[in-house]
Coordinates of N, CA and C in Angstrom, one line a residue:
X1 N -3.3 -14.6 13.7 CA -4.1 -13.5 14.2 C -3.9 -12.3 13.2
X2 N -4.7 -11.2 12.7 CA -4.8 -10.3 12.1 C -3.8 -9.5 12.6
X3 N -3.3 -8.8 11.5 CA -2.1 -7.7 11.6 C -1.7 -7.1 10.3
X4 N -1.0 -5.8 10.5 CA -1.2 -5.3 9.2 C -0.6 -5.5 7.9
X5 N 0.5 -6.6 8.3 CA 1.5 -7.2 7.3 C 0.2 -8.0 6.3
X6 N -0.9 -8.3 6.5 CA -2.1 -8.6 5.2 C -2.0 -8.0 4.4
X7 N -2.0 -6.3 4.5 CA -2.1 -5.1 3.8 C -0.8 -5.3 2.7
X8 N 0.6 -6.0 3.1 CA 1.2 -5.4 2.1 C 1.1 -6.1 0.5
X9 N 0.5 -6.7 0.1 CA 0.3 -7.2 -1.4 C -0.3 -5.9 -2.2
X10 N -1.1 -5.4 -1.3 CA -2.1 -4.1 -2.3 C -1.2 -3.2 -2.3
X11 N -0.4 -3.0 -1.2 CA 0.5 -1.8 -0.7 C 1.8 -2.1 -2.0
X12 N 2.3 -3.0 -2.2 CA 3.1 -3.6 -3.0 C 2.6 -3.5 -4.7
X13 N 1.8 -3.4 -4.8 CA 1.3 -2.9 -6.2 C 0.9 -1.8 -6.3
X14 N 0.6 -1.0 -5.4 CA 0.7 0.9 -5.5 C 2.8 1.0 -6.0
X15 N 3.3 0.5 -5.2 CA 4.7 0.9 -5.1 C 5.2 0.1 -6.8
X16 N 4.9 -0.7 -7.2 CA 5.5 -1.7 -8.9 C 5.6 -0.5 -9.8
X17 N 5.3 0.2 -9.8 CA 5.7 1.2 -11.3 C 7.0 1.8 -10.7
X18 N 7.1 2.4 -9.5 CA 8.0 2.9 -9.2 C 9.2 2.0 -9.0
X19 N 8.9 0.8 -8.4 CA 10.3 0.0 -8.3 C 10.4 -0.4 -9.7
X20 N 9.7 -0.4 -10.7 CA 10.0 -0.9 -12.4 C 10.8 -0.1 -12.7
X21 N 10.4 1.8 -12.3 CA 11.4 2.6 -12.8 C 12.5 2.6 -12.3
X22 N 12.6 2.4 -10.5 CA 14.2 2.1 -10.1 C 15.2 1.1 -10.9
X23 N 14.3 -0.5 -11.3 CA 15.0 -0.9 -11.8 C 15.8 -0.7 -13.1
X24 N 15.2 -0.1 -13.5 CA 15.5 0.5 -15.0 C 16.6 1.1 -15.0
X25 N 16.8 2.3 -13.5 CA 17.8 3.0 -13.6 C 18.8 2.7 -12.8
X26 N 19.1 1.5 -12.6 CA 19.8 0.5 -12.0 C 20.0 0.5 -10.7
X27 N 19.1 1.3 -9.8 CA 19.1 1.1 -8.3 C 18.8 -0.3 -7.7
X28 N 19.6 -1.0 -6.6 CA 19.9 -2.1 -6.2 C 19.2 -2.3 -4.9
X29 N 18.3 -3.6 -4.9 CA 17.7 -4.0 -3.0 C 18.7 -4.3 -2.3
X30 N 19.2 -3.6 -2.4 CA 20.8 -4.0 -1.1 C 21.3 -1.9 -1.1
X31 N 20.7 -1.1 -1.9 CA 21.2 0.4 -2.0 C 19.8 0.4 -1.2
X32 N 18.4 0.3 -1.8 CA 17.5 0.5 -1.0 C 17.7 0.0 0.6
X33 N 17.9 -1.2 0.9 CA 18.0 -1.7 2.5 C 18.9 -0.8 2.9
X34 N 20.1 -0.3 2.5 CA 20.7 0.6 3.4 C 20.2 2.3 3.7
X35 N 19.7 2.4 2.4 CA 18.7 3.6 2.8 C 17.8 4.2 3.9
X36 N 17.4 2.7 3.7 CA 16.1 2.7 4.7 C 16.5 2.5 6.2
X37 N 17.9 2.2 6.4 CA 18.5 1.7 7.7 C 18.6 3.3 8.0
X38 N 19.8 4.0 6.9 CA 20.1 5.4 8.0 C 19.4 5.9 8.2
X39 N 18.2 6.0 7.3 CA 17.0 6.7 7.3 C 16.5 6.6 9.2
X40 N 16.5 5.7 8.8 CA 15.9 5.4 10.8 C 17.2 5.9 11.7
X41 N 18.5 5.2 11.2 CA 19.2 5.9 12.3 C 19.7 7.5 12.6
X42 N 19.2 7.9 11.2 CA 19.2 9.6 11.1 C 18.0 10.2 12.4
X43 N 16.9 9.9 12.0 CA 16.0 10.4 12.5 C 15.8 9.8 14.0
X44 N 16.2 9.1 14.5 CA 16.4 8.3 15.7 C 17.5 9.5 16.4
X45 N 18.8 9.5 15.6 CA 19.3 11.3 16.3 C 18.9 12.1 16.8
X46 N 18.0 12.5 15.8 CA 17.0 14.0 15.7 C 16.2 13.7 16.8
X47 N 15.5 12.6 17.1 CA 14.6 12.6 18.0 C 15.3 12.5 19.1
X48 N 16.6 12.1 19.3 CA 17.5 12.2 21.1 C 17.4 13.1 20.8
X49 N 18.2 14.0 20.1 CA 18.6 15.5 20.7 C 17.9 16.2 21.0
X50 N 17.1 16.5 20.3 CA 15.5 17.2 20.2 C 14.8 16.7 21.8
X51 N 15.4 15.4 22.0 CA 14.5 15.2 23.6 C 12.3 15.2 22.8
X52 N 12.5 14.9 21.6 CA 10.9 15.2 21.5 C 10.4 16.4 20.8
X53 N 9.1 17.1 21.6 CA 8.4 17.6 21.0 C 8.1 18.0 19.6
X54 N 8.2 18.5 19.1 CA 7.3 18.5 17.4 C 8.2 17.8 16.1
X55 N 9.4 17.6 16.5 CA 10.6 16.5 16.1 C 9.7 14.9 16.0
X56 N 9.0 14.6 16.8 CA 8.3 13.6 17.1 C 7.4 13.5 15.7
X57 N 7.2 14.5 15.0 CA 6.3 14.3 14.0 C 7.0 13.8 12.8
X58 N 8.4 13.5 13.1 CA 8.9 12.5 12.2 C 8.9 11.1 11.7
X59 N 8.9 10.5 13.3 CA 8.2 9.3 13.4 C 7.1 8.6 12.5
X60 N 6.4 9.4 12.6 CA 5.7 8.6 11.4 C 5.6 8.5 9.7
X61 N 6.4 10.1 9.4 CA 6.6 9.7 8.3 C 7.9 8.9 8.1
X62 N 8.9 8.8 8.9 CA 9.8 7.8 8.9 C 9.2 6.2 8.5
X63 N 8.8 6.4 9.5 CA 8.1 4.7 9.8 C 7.4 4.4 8.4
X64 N 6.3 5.5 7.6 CA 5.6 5.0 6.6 C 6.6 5.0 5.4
X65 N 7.6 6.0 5.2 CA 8.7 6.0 4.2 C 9.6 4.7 4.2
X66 N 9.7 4.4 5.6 CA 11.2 3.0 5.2 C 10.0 1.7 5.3
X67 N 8.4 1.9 5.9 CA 7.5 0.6 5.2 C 7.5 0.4 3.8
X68 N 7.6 1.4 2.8 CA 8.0 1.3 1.8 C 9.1 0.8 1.1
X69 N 9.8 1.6 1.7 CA 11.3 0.7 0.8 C 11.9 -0.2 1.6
X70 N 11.1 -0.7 2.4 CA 11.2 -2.0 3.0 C 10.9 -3.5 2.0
X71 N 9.2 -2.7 1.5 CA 8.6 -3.5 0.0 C 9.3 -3.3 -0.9
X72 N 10.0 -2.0 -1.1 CA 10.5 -1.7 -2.7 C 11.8 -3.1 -2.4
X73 N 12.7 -2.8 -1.4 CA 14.0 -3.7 -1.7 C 13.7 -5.4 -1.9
X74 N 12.5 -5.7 -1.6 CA 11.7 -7.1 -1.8 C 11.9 -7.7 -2.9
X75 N 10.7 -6.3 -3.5 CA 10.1 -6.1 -5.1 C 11.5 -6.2 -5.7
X76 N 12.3 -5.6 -5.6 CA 13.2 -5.3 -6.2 C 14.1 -7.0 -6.8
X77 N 13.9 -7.3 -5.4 CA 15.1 -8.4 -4.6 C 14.1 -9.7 -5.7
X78 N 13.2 -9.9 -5.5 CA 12.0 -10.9 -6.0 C 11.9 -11.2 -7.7
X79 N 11.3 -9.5 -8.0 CA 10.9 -9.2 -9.4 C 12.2 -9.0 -10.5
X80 N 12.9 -8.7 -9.9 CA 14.4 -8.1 -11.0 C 15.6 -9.0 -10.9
X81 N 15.2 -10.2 -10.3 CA 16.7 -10.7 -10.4 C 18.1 -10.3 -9.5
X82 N 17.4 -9.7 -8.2 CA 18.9 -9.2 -6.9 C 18.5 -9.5 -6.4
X83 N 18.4 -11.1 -5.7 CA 18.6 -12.0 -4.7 C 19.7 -12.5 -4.4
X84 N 20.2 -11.8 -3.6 CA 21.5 -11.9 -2.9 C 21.4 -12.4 -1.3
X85 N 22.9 -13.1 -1.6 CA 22.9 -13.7 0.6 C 23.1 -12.5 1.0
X86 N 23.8 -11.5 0.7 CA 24.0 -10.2 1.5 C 22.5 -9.4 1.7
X87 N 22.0 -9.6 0.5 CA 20.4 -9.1 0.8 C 19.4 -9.5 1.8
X88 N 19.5 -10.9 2.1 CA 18.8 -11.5 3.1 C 19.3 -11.4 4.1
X89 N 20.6 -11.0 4.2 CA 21.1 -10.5 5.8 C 20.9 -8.8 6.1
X90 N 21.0 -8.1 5.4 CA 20.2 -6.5 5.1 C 19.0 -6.6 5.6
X91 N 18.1 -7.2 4.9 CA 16.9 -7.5 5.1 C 16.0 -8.2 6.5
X92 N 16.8 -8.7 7.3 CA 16.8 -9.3 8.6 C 17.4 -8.3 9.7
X93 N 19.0 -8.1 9.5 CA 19.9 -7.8 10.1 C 19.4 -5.9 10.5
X94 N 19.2 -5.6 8.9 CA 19.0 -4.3 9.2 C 17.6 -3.3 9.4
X95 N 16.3 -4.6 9.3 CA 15.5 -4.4 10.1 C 15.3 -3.6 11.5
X96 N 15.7 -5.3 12.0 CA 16.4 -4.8 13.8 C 17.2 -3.6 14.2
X97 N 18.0 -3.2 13.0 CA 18.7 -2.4 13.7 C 18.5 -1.2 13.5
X98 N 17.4 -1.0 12.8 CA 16.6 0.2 12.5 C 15.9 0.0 13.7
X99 N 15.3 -0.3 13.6 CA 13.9 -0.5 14.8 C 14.7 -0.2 15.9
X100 N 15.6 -0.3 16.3 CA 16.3 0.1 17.5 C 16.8 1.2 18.0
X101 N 17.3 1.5 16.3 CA 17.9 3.1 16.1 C 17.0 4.0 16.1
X102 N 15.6 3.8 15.8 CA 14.9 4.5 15.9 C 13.9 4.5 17.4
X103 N 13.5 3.7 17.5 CA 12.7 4.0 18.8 C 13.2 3.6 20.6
X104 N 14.5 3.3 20.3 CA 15.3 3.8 21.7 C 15.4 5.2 21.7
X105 N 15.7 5.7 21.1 CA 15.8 7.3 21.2 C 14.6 8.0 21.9
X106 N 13.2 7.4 21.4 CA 12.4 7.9 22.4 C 12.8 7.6 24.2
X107 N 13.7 7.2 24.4 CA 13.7 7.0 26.1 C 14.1 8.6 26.6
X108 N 15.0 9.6 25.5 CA 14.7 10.7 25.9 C 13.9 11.3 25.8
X109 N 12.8 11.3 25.5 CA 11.4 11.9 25.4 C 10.7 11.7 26.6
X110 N 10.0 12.6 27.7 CA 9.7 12.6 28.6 C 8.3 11.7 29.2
X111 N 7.8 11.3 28.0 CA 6.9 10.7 27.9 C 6.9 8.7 28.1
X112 N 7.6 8.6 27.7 CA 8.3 7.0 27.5 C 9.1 6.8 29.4
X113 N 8.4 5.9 29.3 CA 9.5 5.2 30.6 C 10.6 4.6 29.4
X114 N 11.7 4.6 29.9 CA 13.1 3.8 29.5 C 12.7 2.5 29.8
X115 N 12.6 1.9 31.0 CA 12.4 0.6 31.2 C 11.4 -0.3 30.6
X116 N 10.4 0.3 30.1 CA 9.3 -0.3 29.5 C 9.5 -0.2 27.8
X117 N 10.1 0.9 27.5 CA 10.8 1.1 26.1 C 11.6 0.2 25.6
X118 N 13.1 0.1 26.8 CA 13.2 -1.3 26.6 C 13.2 -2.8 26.7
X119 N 12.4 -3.2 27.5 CA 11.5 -4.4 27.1 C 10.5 -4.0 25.6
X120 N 10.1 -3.0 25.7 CA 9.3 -3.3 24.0 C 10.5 -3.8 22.9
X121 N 11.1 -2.8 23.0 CA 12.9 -3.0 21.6 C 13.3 -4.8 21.9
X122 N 13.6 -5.3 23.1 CA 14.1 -6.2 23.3 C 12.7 -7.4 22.4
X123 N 12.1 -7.5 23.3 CA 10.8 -8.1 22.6 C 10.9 -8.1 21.1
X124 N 11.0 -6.6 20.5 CA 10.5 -7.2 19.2 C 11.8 -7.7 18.5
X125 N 12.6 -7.5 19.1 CA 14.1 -8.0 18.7 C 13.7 -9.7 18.4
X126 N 13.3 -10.0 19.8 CA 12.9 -11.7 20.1 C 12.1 -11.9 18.7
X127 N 11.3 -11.0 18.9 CA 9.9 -11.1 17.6 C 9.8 -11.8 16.4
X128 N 11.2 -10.9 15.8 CA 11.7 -11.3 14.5 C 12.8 -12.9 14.4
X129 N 13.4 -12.7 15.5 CA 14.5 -13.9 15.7 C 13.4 -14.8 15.4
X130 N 12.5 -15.0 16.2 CA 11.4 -15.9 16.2 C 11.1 -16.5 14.6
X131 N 10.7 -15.2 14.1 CA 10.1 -15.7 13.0 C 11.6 -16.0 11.8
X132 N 12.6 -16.0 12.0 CA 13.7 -16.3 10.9 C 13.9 -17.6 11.4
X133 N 13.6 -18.0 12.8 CA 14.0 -19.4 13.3 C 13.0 -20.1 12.6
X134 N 12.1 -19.9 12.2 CA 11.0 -20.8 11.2 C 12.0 -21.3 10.3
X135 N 12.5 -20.5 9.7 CA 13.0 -21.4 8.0 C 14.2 -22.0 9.0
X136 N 15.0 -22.2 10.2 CA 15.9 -22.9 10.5 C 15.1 -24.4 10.6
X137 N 14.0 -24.4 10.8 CA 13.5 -25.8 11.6 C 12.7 -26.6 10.5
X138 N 13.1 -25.5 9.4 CA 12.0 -26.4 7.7 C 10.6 -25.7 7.6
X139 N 10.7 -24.6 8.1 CA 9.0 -24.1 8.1 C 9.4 -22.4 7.3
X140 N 8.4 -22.1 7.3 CA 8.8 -20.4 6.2 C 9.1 -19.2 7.3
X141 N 9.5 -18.6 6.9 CA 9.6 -17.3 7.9 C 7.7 -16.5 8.1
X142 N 8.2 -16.7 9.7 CA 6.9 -16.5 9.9 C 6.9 -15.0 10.7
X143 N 6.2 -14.5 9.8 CA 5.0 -13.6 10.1 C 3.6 -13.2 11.2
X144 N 3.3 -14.3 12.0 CA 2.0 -14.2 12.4 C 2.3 -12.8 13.6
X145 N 0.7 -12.0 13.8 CA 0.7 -11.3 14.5 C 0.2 -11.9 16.0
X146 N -0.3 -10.7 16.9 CA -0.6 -9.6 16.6 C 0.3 -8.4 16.6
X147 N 1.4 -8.4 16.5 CA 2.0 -7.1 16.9 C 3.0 -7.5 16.2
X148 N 3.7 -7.5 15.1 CA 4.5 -7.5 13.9 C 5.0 -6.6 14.0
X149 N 6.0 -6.3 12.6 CA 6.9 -4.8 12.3 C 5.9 -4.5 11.6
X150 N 5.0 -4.0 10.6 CA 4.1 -3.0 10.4 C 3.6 -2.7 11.8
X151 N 2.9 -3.8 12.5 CA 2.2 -3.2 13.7 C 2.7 -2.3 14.7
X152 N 3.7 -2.7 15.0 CA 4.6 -2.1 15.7 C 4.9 -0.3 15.3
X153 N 5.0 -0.5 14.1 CA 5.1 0.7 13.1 C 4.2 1.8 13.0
X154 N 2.9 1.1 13.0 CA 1.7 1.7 13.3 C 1.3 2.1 14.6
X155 N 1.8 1.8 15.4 CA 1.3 2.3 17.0 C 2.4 3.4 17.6
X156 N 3.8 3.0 17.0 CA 4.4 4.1 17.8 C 4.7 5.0 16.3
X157 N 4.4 5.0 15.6 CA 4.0 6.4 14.9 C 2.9 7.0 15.2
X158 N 1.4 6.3 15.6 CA 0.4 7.2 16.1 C 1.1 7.9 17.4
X159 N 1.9 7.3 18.1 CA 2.2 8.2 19.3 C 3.0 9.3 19.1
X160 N 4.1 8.9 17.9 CA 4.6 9.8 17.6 C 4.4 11.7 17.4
X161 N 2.7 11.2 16.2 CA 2.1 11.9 15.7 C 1.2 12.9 16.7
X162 N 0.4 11.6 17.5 CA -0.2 12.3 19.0 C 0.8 13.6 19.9
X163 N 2.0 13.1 20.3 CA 2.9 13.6 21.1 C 3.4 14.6 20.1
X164 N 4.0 14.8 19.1 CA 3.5 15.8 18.2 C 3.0 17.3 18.2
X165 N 2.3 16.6 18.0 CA 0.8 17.8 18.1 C 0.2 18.3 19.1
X166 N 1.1 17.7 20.4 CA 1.2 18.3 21.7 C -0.4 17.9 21.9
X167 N -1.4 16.4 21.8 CA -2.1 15.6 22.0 C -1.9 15.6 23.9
X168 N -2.7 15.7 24.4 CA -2.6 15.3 25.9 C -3.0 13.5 26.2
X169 N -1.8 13.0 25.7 CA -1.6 11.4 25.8 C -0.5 11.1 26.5
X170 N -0.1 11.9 27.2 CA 1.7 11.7 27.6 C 1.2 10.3 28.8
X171 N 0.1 10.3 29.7 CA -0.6 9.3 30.6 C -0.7 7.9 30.4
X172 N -1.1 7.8 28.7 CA -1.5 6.9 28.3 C -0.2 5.7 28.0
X173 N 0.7 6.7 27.8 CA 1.9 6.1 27.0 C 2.3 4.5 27.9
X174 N 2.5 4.8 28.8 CA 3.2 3.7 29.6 C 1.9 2.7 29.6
X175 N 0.6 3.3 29.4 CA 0.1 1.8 29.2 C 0.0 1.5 28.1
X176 N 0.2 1.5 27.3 CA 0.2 1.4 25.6 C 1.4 0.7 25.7
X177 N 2.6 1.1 26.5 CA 4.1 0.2 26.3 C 3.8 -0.7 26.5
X178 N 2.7 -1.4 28.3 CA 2.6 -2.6 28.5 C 1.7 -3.3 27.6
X179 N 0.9 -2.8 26.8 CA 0.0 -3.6 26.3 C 1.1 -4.0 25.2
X180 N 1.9 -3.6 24.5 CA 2.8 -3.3 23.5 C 3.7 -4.8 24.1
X181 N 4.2 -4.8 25.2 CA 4.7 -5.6 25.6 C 4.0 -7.3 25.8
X182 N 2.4 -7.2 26.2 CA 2.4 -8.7 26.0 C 1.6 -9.0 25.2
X183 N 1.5 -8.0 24.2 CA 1.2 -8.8 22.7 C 2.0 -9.1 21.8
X184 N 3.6 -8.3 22.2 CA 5.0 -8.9 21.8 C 5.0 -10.7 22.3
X185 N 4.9 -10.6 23.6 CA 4.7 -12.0 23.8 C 4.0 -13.0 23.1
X186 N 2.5 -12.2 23.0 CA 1.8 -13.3 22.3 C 2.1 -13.7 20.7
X187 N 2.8 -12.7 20.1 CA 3.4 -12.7 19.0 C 4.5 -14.1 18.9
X188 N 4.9 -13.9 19.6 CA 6.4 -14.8 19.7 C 6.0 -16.5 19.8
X189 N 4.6 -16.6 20.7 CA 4.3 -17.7 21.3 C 3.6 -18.2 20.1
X190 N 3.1 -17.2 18.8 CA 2.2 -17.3 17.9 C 2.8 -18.3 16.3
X191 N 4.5 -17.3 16.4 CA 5.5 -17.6 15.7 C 5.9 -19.1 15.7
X192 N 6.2 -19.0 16.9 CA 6.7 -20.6 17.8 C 5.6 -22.0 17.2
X193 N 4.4 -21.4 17.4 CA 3.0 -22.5 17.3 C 2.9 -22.3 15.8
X194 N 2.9 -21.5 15.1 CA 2.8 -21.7 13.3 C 4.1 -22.4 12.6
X195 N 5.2 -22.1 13.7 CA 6.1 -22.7 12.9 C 6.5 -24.1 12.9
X196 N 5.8 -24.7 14.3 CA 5.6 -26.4 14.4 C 4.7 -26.5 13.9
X197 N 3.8 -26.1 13.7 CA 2.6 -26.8 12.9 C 2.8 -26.7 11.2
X198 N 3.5 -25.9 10.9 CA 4.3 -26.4 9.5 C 4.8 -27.3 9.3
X199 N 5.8 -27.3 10.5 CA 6.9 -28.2 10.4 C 6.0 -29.8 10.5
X200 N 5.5 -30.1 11.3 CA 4.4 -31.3 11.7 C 3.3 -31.4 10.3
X201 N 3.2 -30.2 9.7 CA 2.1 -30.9 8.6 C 3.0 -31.1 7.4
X202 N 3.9 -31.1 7.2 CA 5.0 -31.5 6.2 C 5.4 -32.6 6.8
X203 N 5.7 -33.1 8.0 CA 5.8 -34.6 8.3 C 5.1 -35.4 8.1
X204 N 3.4 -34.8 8.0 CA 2.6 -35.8 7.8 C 2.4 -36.0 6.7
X205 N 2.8 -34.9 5.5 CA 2.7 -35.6 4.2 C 3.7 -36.5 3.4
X206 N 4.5 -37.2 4.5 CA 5.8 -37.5 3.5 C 5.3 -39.0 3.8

């Protein structure tokens, strides 16, 4: 199913000059992954204490800054020669734990039910486990949407930005969590069915 993780190959060649120059100046995809972790867990503070309002407008440049050096520590990890086991557990490990550190904190925000917040976190927690259990079973890490980590990325920064700007959306929220919630589902179920059908059309060619 479509999702915005398509976008990043183009997105990834705006960013190549820049990671050419990090590499040069010997910055490491394992310095970038940790960057991008506090980064979220910084701003995930800011947003408890703050309880919200115009603090909220961090959100999304958060979310678009660590999409980035999410790609850069790839590019880095791919193009330059720092493919590391520590990197691929950065890269997995510290995802999640961004994504958690940052958008649990919205349960202080008045707007978020807690309970539905957490079913979204848990969910995409499942999300990703999902798609790393691909390469356990002989299939690639999978990716399929509709509700991915760009996606994901992209909806609660728009809310971010909305709630923000003091947007009269605070109503909508809880149903945007559920929708949020069973397209996590369908994500998972999506993961599950691409990653047998990998695994099944590599049986049939042997």
């Amino acid at each position: 199913m479509p999702s915005i993780y398509a976008l990043k190959p183009g997105f990834q060649s705006l960013l190549r000059p820049l990671v050419n120059g990090l590499a040069k100046l010997g910055v490491t995809a394992n310095q970038i992954s940790i960057a991008a972790l506090l980064l979220s867990l910084g701003a995930g503070c800011l947003i408890a204490l703050s309880h919200g309002g115009r603090m909220l407008l961090l959100l999304p440049v958060v979310l678009f800054v660590r999409m980035a050096l999410n790609a850069m520590d790839g590019m880095l990890a791919r193009e330059h020669n720092q493919k590391s086991a520590l990197g691929a557990i950065l890269n997995e490990l510290g995802d999640v734990i961004a994504d958690a550190g940052l958008y649990l904190p919205l349960a202080f925000v008045p707007a978020f039910d807690p309970r539905l917040l957490t079913f979204v976190v848990i969910l995409s927690i499942l999300t990703e486990m999902t798609g790393v259990i691909g390469v356990q079973i002989g299939a690639s890490r999978r990716y399929d949407g509709p509700l991915g980590k760009s996606d994901r990325a992209f909806v609660f920064g728009l809310m971010g930005l909305l709630l923000g700007l003091r947007a009269p959306v605070d109503r909508w929220i809880p149903a945007v969590l559920c929708a949020m919630i069973l397209l996590l589902v369908l994500t998972i179920l999506n993961r599950v069915r691409g990653a047998l059908r990998e695994v099944s059309a590599q049986v049939e060619k042997q």
